[in-house]
Short mmCIF file of C-alpha atoms in Angstrom, two decimals:
data_model
loop_
_atom_site.label_atom_id
_atom_site.label_comp_id
_atom_site.label_asym_id
_atom_site.label_seq_id
_atom_site.Cartn_x
_atom_site.Cartn_y
_atom_site.Cartn_z
CA MET A 20 4.00 -8.14 18.27
CA ILE A 21 6.41 -10.73 19.45
CA ASN A 22 9.29 -9.55 21.32
CA ILE A 23 11.51 -7.55 18.79
CA TYR A 24 14.30 -9.70 20.42
CA GLU A 25 12.77 -12.99 19.87
CA VAL A 26 12.01 -12.17 16.33
CA LEU A 27 15.78 -11.39 16.04
CA ARG A 28 16.81 -14.51 17.94
CA ARG A 29 14.91 -16.66 15.50
CA SER A 30 16.15 -14.73 12.22
CA GLU A 31 19.69 -15.78 13.51
CA GLU A 32 19.04 -19.23 14.78
CA GLY A 33 15.83 -20.34 13.17
CA PRO A 34 16.10 -23.30 10.51
CA TYR A 35 18.59 -22.51 7.92
CA ILE A 36 17.33 -22.61 3.91
CA LYS A 37 18.80 -21.73 0.78
CA GLU A 38 16.71 -18.75 -0.79
CA ASN A 39 15.98 -21.03 -4.07
CA ASP A 40 14.57 -23.78 -1.99
CA PHE A 41 12.48 -21.58 0.12
CA ASP A 42 10.98 -20.15 -3.24
CA MET A 43 10.36 -23.66 -4.66
CA LYS A 44 8.84 -24.74 -1.36
CA LEU A 45 6.68 -21.78 -1.39
CA TYR A 46 5.24 -22.62 -4.92
CA ARG A 47 4.50 -26.20 -3.98
CA THR A 48 2.79 -25.43 -0.62
CA THR A 49 0.54 -22.55 -2.25
CA THR A 50 -0.40 -24.61 -4.87
CA ARG A 51 -1.49 -27.23 -2.79
CA LEU A 52 -3.23 -24.81 -0.44
CA VAL A 53 -5.14 -23.38 -3.29
CA LYS A 54 -6.66 -26.51 -4.28
CA GLU A 55 -7.49 -27.93 -0.80
CA HIS A 56 -9.50 -24.80 -0.16
CA GLY A 57 -11.25 -24.53 -3.19
CA ILE A 58 -10.03 -21.14 -4.20
CA LYS A 59 -10.65 -19.96 -7.96
CA PHE A 60 -10.19 -16.49 -9.59
CA ASN A 61 -13.23 -15.64 -11.85
CA ARG A 62 -12.71 -12.86 -14.26
CA ASP A 63 -16.32 -11.99 -14.39
CA THR A 64 -16.36 -11.00 -10.65
CA PRO A 65 -13.49 -8.84 -9.52
CA VAL A 66 -15.72 -7.88 -6.69
CA VAL A 67 -15.82 -10.96 -4.73
CA GLY A 68 -18.81 -11.99 -2.43
CA ASP A 69 -18.19 -15.67 -1.73
CA ASP A 70 -18.03 -15.56 1.98
CA ALA A 71 -17.08 -19.40 1.88
CA MET A 72 -14.23 -18.85 -0.46
CA ALA A 73 -12.84 -15.95 1.54
CA LYS A 74 -13.00 -18.21 4.41
CA GLY A 75 -10.99 -20.72 2.66
CA MET A 76 -8.38 -17.72 1.43
CA PHE A 77 -7.78 -16.56 5.26
CA ASN A 78 -7.27 -20.30 6.24
CA ALA A 79 -4.73 -21.05 3.53
CA GLY A 80 -3.15 -17.93 4.47
CA LEU A 81 -2.73 -18.98 8.04
CA GLN A 82 -1.56 -22.52 7.12
CA LEU A 83 1.10 -20.81 4.60
CA ALA A 84 2.27 -18.59 7.31
CA LEU A 85 2.64 -21.86 9.57
CA GLU A 86 4.46 -24.09 7.01
CA MET A 87 6.72 -21.49 5.56
CA GLY A 88 7.59 -18.74 8.30
CA MET A 89 9.48 -15.42 7.30
CA LEU A 90 12.65 -16.25 5.41
CA CYS A 91 15.33 -13.58 6.36
CA VAL A 92 17.70 -13.67 3.49
CA SER A 93 20.38 -11.91 5.46
CA THR A 94 21.10 -14.89 7.43
CA SER A 95 19.10 -17.64 5.28
CA ARG A 96 17.11 -18.68 8.58
CA ILE A 97 13.63 -18.78 9.07
CA ILE A 98 11.53 -16.79 11.29
CA GLN A 99 8.99 -19.34 12.23
CA PHE A 100 6.03 -18.91 14.58
CA SER A 101 3.60 -21.00 16.16
CA GLU A 102 -0.16 -21.34 15.46
CA GLU A 103 -1.10 -19.73 18.82
CA GLU A 104 1.54 -16.67 18.17
CA LEU A 105 -0.02 -15.99 14.91
CA ARG A 106 -3.76 -16.00 16.53
CA LEU A 107 -2.56 -14.16 19.36
CA ALA A 108 -0.51 -11.55 17.10
CA LEU A 109 -3.95 -10.67 14.97
CA PHE A 110 -6.20 -10.66 17.91
CA THR A 111 -4.21 -8.10 19.91
CA ALA A 112 -3.47 -6.06 16.89
CA PRO A 113 -5.15 -2.55 16.94
CA LYS A 114 -8.74 -2.35 15.73
CA LYS A 115 -8.93 1.49 15.82
CA LEU A 116 -6.46 4.33 15.35
CA THR A 117 -6.42 8.26 15.69
CA LEU A 118 -3.97 9.40 12.97
CA GLY A 119 -3.09 13.02 13.21
CA LEU A 120 -3.45 15.60 15.46
CA GLY A 121 -6.54 18.19 16.10
CA ARG A 122 -9.12 19.18 13.77
CA ASP A 123 -7.16 17.27 11.21
CA ALA A 124 -7.13 13.96 13.01
CA ARG A 125 -8.88 10.75 11.41
CA VAL A 126 -10.14 7.77 13.30
CA MET A 127 -9.04 4.77 11.16
CA ARG A 128 -10.82 1.43 12.04
CA ALA A 129 -10.28 -2.23 11.01
CA ARG A 130 -13.38 -2.23 9.10
CA THR A 131 -16.27 -5.33 9.05
CA PHE A 132 -18.95 -5.42 6.31
CA GLY A 133 -22.08 -3.39 7.60
CA ASP A 134 -20.38 -1.42 10.25
CA GLY A 135 -21.17 1.65 8.54
CA TYR A 136 -17.78 3.26 8.52
CA PRO A 137 -16.53 4.51 5.21
CA MET A 138 -12.82 3.98 4.39
CA LEU A 139 -10.35 6.55 4.64
CA VAL A 140 -8.45 7.67 1.59
CA CYS A 141 -4.70 8.53 1.23
CA GLY A 142 -3.86 11.10 -1.25
CA GLY A 143 -0.06 11.61 -2.69
CA CYS A 144 1.98 10.17 -5.29
CA PRO A 145 3.83 7.11 -3.61
CA GLY A 146 7.05 6.15 -5.49
CA THR A 147 6.66 8.78 -7.78
CA PRO A 148 10.07 10.28 -8.63
CA LEU A 149 9.82 14.54 -8.18
CA PRO A 150 12.82 17.10 -8.57
CA GLU A 151 13.34 19.16 -5.67
CA GLU A 152 11.39 22.18 -7.90
CA LEU A 153 8.25 19.92 -8.13
CA PHE A 154 8.04 18.59 -4.82
CA LEU A 155 6.22 21.19 -2.96
CA PRO A 156 3.45 22.39 -5.51
CA VAL A 157 2.61 19.00 -6.10
CA MET A 158 2.36 17.92 -2.33
CA MET A 159 0.25 21.16 -1.97
CA SER A 160 -2.11 19.99 -4.89
CA TYR A 161 -2.78 17.23 -2.53
CA ALA A 162 -2.92 18.95 0.75
CA LYS A 163 -5.62 21.32 -0.90
CA GLU A 164 -8.13 18.37 -1.24
CA PRO A 165 -10.48 18.47 1.76
CA LEU A 166 -11.82 14.80 1.31
CA LEU A 167 -8.44 13.12 1.43
CA ASP A 168 -7.92 11.77 4.85
CA LEU A 169 -4.19 11.17 4.88
CA ILE A 170 -1.34 12.19 2.61
CA ILE A 171 1.47 10.39 1.31
CA PRO A 172 4.75 12.07 -0.22
CA GLY A 173 6.23 11.49 -3.42
CA SER A 174 10.13 10.82 -3.98
CA LEU A 175 12.76 13.17 -4.19
CA THR A 176 15.51 12.15 -6.99
CA THR A 177 17.32 15.49 -6.53
CA ILE A 178 18.28 17.51 -3.88
CA GLU A 179 20.77 20.87 -3.76
CA GLY A 180 20.89 19.85 -7.45
CA MET A 181 22.57 16.22 -7.06
CA GLU A 182 20.83 13.23 -7.50
CA VAL A 183 19.73 11.14 -4.74
CA ARG A 184 21.56 7.59 -4.62
CA THR A 185 20.76 4.76 -2.75
CA ASN A 186 22.62 4.35 0.62
CA GLY A 187 24.25 7.54 -0.15
CA PRO A 188 24.44 10.54 2.30
CA LEU A 189 21.81 12.60 0.27
CA GLU A 190 19.52 9.86 0.94
CA ILE A 191 19.33 10.85 4.56
CA HIS A 192 19.01 14.52 3.45
CA ALA A 193 16.28 14.10 1.00
CA CYS A 194 14.23 12.36 3.50
CA ARG A 195 14.71 14.98 5.92
CA GLN A 196 13.84 17.70 3.47
CA GLU A 197 10.75 15.73 2.19
CA MET A 198 9.53 15.84 5.89
CA ILE A 199 10.33 19.65 5.94
CA TRP A 200 8.33 20.26 2.73
CA MET A 201 5.47 18.23 3.67
CA ARG A 202 5.09 19.99 6.76
CA GLU A 203 5.18 23.11 4.78
CA ALA A 204 2.69 22.05 2.14
CA LEU A 205 0.04 21.13 4.95
CA ASP A 206 0.90 24.18 6.60
CA ARG A 207 0.18 26.46 3.75
CA CYS A 208 -3.18 24.62 3.21
CA GLY A 209 -4.61 25.08 6.41
CA ARG A 210 -4.00 21.27 7.42
CA SER A 211 -1.14 20.98 9.68
CA GLY A 212 -2.33 18.19 11.74
CA THR A 213 -2.80 15.92 8.81
CA HIS A 214 -1.16 12.53 9.29
CA ILE A 215 1.88 11.93 7.05
CA TYR A 216 1.47 8.13 5.66
CA ALA A 217 4.48 6.01 4.89
CA ALA A 218 6.78 9.15 5.58
CA GLY A 219 10.46 8.79 4.25
CA GLU A 220 9.50 8.00 0.68
CA SER A 221 12.86 9.24 -0.62
CA SER A 222 14.38 6.61 0.88
CA THR A 223 14.57 2.80 -0.06
CA THR A 224 16.73 1.62 3.15
CA GLU A 225 16.66 1.99 6.70
CA LEU A 226 18.70 5.07 6.39
CA GLY A 227 15.40 7.27 5.82
CA THR A 228 13.74 6.08 8.63
CA LEU A 229 16.63 6.46 11.03
CA ALA A 230 16.95 9.85 9.60
CA ILE A 231 13.44 11.12 10.19
CA ALA A 232 12.62 9.33 13.39
CA ASN A 233 12.27 12.48 15.53
CA GLU A 234 9.49 15.08 16.09
CA LYS A 235 11.19 17.88 13.66
CA TYR A 236 10.66 15.48 10.84
CA MET A 237 8.21 12.48 11.74
CA ARG A 238 5.60 13.31 14.30
CA THR A 239 4.80 10.36 16.30
CA SER A 240 1.12 10.59 15.15
CA ASP A 241 2.59 10.28 11.29
CA SER A 242 3.77 6.65 10.30
CA HIS A 243 6.61 4.98 8.42
CA MET A 244 6.52 1.79 6.26
CA ILE A 245 8.44 -1.42 6.55
CA PRO A 246 8.25 -3.70 3.32
CA VAL A 247 7.83 -7.35 3.23
CA LEU A 248 10.36 -8.96 0.61
CA SER A 249 8.64 -10.89 -2.07
CA GLU A 250 7.46 -13.53 -1.25
CA LEU A 251 7.39 -13.80 2.49
CA LYS A 252 10.81 -12.70 3.06
CA THR A 253 12.67 -9.95 5.19
CA ASP A 254 16.33 -8.89 5.85
CA ASN A 255 18.54 -7.03 8.37
CA PRO A 256 17.26 -3.46 6.82
CA ARG A 257 13.76 -4.29 7.30
CA LEU A 258 14.48 -5.64 10.68
CA SER A 259 16.45 -2.24 11.27
CA ARG A 260 13.40 -0.33 10.54
CA VAL A 261 11.08 -2.83 12.97
CA MET A 262 13.96 -1.71 15.69
CA THR A 263 13.79 1.73 15.04
CA GLY A 264 9.81 1.61 15.50
CA TYR A 265 10.32 -0.43 18.88
CA ALA A 266 11.89 2.76 20.02
CA TYR A 267 10.09 5.82 18.26
CA PRO A 268 6.28 5.71 18.73
CA ALA A 269 5.29 6.48 15.25
CA PHE A 270 2.87 4.52 13.65
CA THR A 271 4.03 1.68 11.05
CA THR A 272 2.65 0.13 7.98
CA SER A 273 3.69 -3.02 6.10
CA LEU A 274 3.95 -2.96 2.29
CA ILE A 275 3.05 -6.18 0.89
CA ASP A 276 3.91 -6.83 -2.88
CA PRO A 277 2.92 -10.51 -3.82
CA ILE A 278 3.54 -11.04 -7.55
CA ILE A 279 0.74 -12.18 -9.58
CA GLY A 280 2.49 -15.15 -11.93
CA GLY A 281 5.40 -15.12 -9.07
CA PHE A 282 6.69 -18.02 -6.86
CA GLY A 283 2.91 -17.83 -5.63
CA GLY A 284 1.47 -18.87 -8.63
CA GLY A 285 -1.32 -16.89 -10.65
CA ALA A 286 -3.99 -14.96 -8.81
CA GLU A 287 -5.10 -17.32 -6.39
CA GLY A 288 -1.89 -18.19 -5.16
CA ALA A 289 -0.94 -14.29 -4.67
CA ALA A 290 -3.92 -13.80 -2.80
CA VAL A 291 -2.95 -16.80 -0.64
CA VAL A 292 0.89 -15.50 -0.28
CA LEU A 293 -0.92 -11.77 0.40
CA SER A 294 -3.05 -13.14 3.41
CA ALA A 295 0.07 -15.01 4.95
CA ALA A 296 2.08 -12.11 4.84
CA ILE A 297 -0.31 -10.09 6.50
CA ILE A 298 -0.31 -12.42 9.24
CA LEU A 299 3.34 -12.77 9.39
CA SER A 300 4.06 -9.19 9.22
CA THR A 301 1.44 -8.69 11.89
CA ALA A 302 3.70 -11.17 14.26
CA ALA A 303 7.20 -10.50 13.29
CA TYR A 304 7.15 -6.42 12.70
CA GLY A 305 4.01 -5.40 15.12
CA VAL A 306 2.97 -3.27 12.13
CA ASP A 307 -0.42 -0.88 12.85
CA MET A 308 -1.71 -1.12 9.40
CA HIS A 309 -1.01 -2.91 6.21
CA CYS A 310 -0.47 -1.87 2.81
CA LEU A 311 -1.62 -4.28 -0.21
CA HIS A 312 -0.19 -4.00 -3.43
CA PRO A 313 -0.70 -7.19 -5.62
CA ILE A 314 1.69 -6.86 -8.64
CA HIS A 315 1.04 -8.32 -12.28
CA ASN A 316 4.24 -9.41 -13.59
CA LYS A 317 3.25 -7.90 -17.04
CA TYR A 318 1.51 -4.86 -16.38
CA ILE A 319 2.58 -3.89 -12.86
CA SER A 320 -0.49 -1.99 -12.31
CA SER A 321 -2.92 -2.56 -9.55
CA THR A 322 -5.86 -2.02 -11.79
CA THR A 323 -5.67 -5.69 -13.43
CA LYS A 324 -8.72 -8.03 -12.94
CA GLU A 325 -6.63 -10.23 -11.17
CA ALA A 326 -4.93 -7.39 -8.74
CA MET A 327 -8.56 -6.19 -8.03
CA TRP A 328 -9.73 -9.56 -7.14
CA ILE A 329 -7.10 -10.32 -4.97
CA ASP A 330 -7.90 -7.05 -2.79
CA SER A 331 -11.50 -7.91 -2.94
CA ILE A 332 -11.15 -11.46 -1.41
CA VAL A 333 -8.35 -10.72 0.82
CA GLY A 334 -10.32 -7.80 1.96
CA ARG A 335 -13.36 -10.05 2.71
CA ALA A 336 -11.37 -12.87 4.42
CA PHE A 337 -9.82 -10.29 6.79
CA ALA A 338 -13.27 -8.45 7.53
CA ASN A 339 -14.95 -11.61 8.18
CA GLU A 340 -12.38 -13.77 9.98
CA SER A 341 -9.70 -11.41 11.78
CA PRO A 342 -10.33 -7.47 11.03
CA LEU A 343 -7.00 -5.45 10.35
CA MET A 344 -6.78 -1.90 9.21
CA LEU A 345 -5.78 -2.82 5.36
CA LEU A 346 -5.08 -0.24 2.82
CA ALA A 347 -5.21 -1.13 -0.80
CA ASP A 348 -2.44 0.50 -3.11
CA ALA A 349 -3.74 2.41 -6.14
CA TRP A 350 -1.25 2.25 -8.70
CA THR A 351 -2.77 2.89 -12.40
CA SER A 352 -0.79 2.35 -15.61
CA ALA A 353 -2.33 5.67 -16.98
CA GLY A 354 -1.14 9.14 -16.07
CA ALA A 355 -2.89 12.53 -14.88
CA GLY A 356 -4.55 14.28 -17.65
CA THR A 357 -6.27 11.00 -19.07
CA GLU A 358 -9.42 9.73 -18.95
CA ASP A 359 -7.94 6.20 -18.49
CA ILE A 360 -6.76 7.02 -15.04
CA LEU A 361 -9.95 8.30 -13.69
CA TYR A 362 -11.35 5.05 -14.95
CA GLU A 363 -8.90 2.83 -13.21
CA THR A 364 -9.36 5.24 -9.99
CA ALA A 365 -13.11 4.47 -9.98
CA ALA A 366 -12.65 0.86 -10.54
CA LEU A 367 -10.25 0.84 -7.50
CA ALA A 368 -11.77 3.08 -5.24
CA ILE A 369 -15.39 0.92 -5.76
CA ILE A 370 -13.17 -2.39 -5.04
CA ASP A 371 -11.81 -1.04 -1.77
CA GLU A 372 -15.00 0.65 -0.37
CA VAL A 373 -17.31 -2.51 -1.09
CA SER A 374 -14.52 -5.09 0.27
CA ALA A 375 -14.13 -3.50 3.71
CA LEU A 376 -10.70 -1.64 3.02
CA HIS A 377 -9.11 1.46 2.98
CA SER A 378 -7.22 3.09 0.41
CA ASP A 379 -3.57 4.03 -0.21
CA ALA A 380 -2.77 6.62 -2.33
CA LEU A 381 -2.91 6.62 -6.19
CA GLY A 382 0.79 5.92 -7.76
CA ALA A 383 -0.11 7.30 -11.50
CA THR A 384 2.04 5.65 -14.40
CA ASN A 385 2.87 2.89 -11.78
CA GLY A 386 4.76 5.39 -10.18
CA VAL A 387 7.48 5.94 -13.00
CA TYR A 388 6.68 9.26 -14.04
CA PRO A 389 5.81 12.80 -12.42
CA ASN A 390 2.94 13.06 -14.29
CA CYS A 391 0.42 12.93 -11.33
CA SER A 392 -1.60 15.67 -9.54
CA GLY A 393 -4.25 16.29 -6.59
CA LEU A 394 -7.46 16.30 -8.78
CA GLU A 395 -7.31 12.25 -9.64
CA ALA A 396 -7.19 12.10 -5.92
CA ARG A 397 -9.90 14.28 -5.61
CA PHE A 398 -11.70 12.07 -7.69
CA GLN A 399 -10.67 8.74 -5.97
CA ALA A 400 -12.47 10.22 -2.76
CA GLU A 401 -15.57 11.20 -4.49
CA VAL A 402 -16.09 7.91 -5.83
CA ALA A 403 -15.42 6.16 -2.38
CA HIS A 404 -17.70 8.15 -0.79
CA ALA A 405 -20.47 7.59 -3.30
CA ALA A 406 -19.89 3.86 -3.20
CA LEU A 407 -20.74 3.35 0.47
CA GLY A 408 -23.65 1.27 0.79
CA LEU A 409 -23.48 -0.25 -2.99
CA LYS A 410 -24.55 -3.78 -3.17
CA ARG A 411 -21.87 -6.31 -4.40
CA ALA A 412 -23.47 -6.93 -7.67
CA GLU A 413 -24.14 -3.28 -8.18
CA ALA A 414 -20.46 -2.72 -7.62
CA ASN A 415 -19.08 -5.56 -9.79
CA GLU A 416 -21.57 -4.10 -12.55
CA ILE A 417 -19.56 -0.49 -12.52
CA VAL A 418 -15.99 -2.04 -12.14
CA LEU A 419 -16.42 -4.29 -15.31
CA ALA A 420 -17.93 -1.25 -17.35
CA CYS A 421 -14.86 0.71 -15.83
CA LEU A 422 -12.53 -2.09 -16.98
CA GLY A 423 -14.08 -2.10 -20.40
CA ARG A 424 -12.90 1.80 -20.66
CA TYR A 425 -9.07 0.92 -20.17
CA GLU A 426 -8.52 -2.78 -19.87
CA ASN A 427 -7.22 -2.83 -23.36
CA THR A 428 -4.52 -0.14 -23.02
CA LEU A 429 -2.79 -1.50 -19.91
CA ALA A 430 -0.09 -2.73 -22.40
CA GLU A 431 0.56 0.78 -23.94
CA PRO A 432 -0.82 3.03 -21.09
CA LYS A 433 -1.58 6.80 -22.20
CA LEU A 434 0.98 8.45 -20.01
CA GLY A 435 -0.75 12.01 -19.71
CA LYS A 436 1.39 14.93 -18.80
CA PRO A 437 3.69 16.16 -16.23
CA PHE A 438 2.17 18.47 -13.27
CA PRO A 439 3.23 21.92 -14.58
CA GLU A 440 1.32 21.15 -17.61
CA LEU A 441 -1.90 20.26 -15.88
CA TYR A 442 -1.80 22.72 -13.01
CA ASP A 443 -1.68 26.88 -12.62
CA SER A 444 1.73 27.48 -11.32
CA ASP A 445 0.44 30.43 -9.53
CA THR A 446 -3.00 29.45 -7.84
CA LEU A 447 -2.05 25.46 -8.03
CA GLU A 448 -5.53 24.71 -9.48
CA PRO A 449 -6.06 22.37 -12.32
CA GLY A 450 -6.05 23.81 -15.77
CA GLU A 451 -9.28 23.99 -17.94
CA GLU A 452 -8.25 21.01 -20.00
CA TRP A 453 -7.71 18.72 -17.27
CA LEU A 454 -10.57 20.02 -14.97
CA GLY A 455 -12.80 19.53 -18.31
CA ILE A 456 -11.79 15.67 -18.55
CA TYR A 457 -12.74 15.46 -14.88
CA HIS A 458 -15.87 16.72 -15.17
CA GLN A 459 -16.55 14.65 -18.27
CA VAL A 460 -15.57 11.22 -16.58
#
């Protein structure tokens, strides 16, 4: 990465701009670059196979990163980079990581087409609100699944019988307890060395990262997350997470949420914004991995045609032009215990596998309700492994078929059932009804 102190200096001394003016400049610039590079969303091909358009996507993203930079909203200053700095950051970014410890370690690679390496699959329930009595059993349901390579925690909403509030002292305690229970879940399932991805999910601020930055909670073989604010923005709390990672050598991952229908425009513009954010966060944050989470402004879910097309073209663009370790978030509108969540899961797993991506965890009901379990994560991993080697046209046909099963329910999704109604509370195995739906699909 660029030296952290140089990044901080630029965040204080870079060109001044009002946030609204930055947003409008972003809209105009992205609109122009989409036209200049011939980027066109096609609803019939969510699995992108056009290498020329993917190259245009990468070049548009690089140009957007150069023209816009990253706005620090805490100072209203733009953190700018030269093309040489951005290209050097991409070139020197890690291309292979060993995540986790011992026999539970997994090797993550910056994937390219035809390299023969399957994607890694992360299991868990990112952003999902879990009361303290549910946290351990829910996380054990994921830890028990041997096909899951990494595990991401849910978010504790209560601790010691009290509600966890942002920027409060319980946020610190909740993140530490989250990690203690994650360790216990993995230990009890015989997977002590498994990598915990994006540790500190119980906190939305830098307090969580600061609270767990020691081996008792977040090991150096685990990772924490540094978000990019939408669109192409950061602030002092996010830069504080970068500073924490500068001294504490756990792995880091960005979180990028371009809004489809936001200041980047439609699917094409949101994809260019995502590409630019990947490049900028590589330079400014020095992250090891990137979590891609394009958000539909109406449905939130990452299982819309637009969001999956974005994942696919961005995955193809970077695999061809500058391979990085990219994980696509898998947020479904439906909840556990329904057929719909499995069809959403299958579409995402196939898109990710054939687009040279890795898969981030499955956030059921868009992370709103605790209607989640390890079974849909098992299904995600099984489909991903089965999809290795699929031709693009075959993959596109199956994804469209899956979309036909759930697309008309995105406005009013089937929310499923909470974990205690899906799993046996003693054995922590899926109940007959939920298991039956899984086998049927």
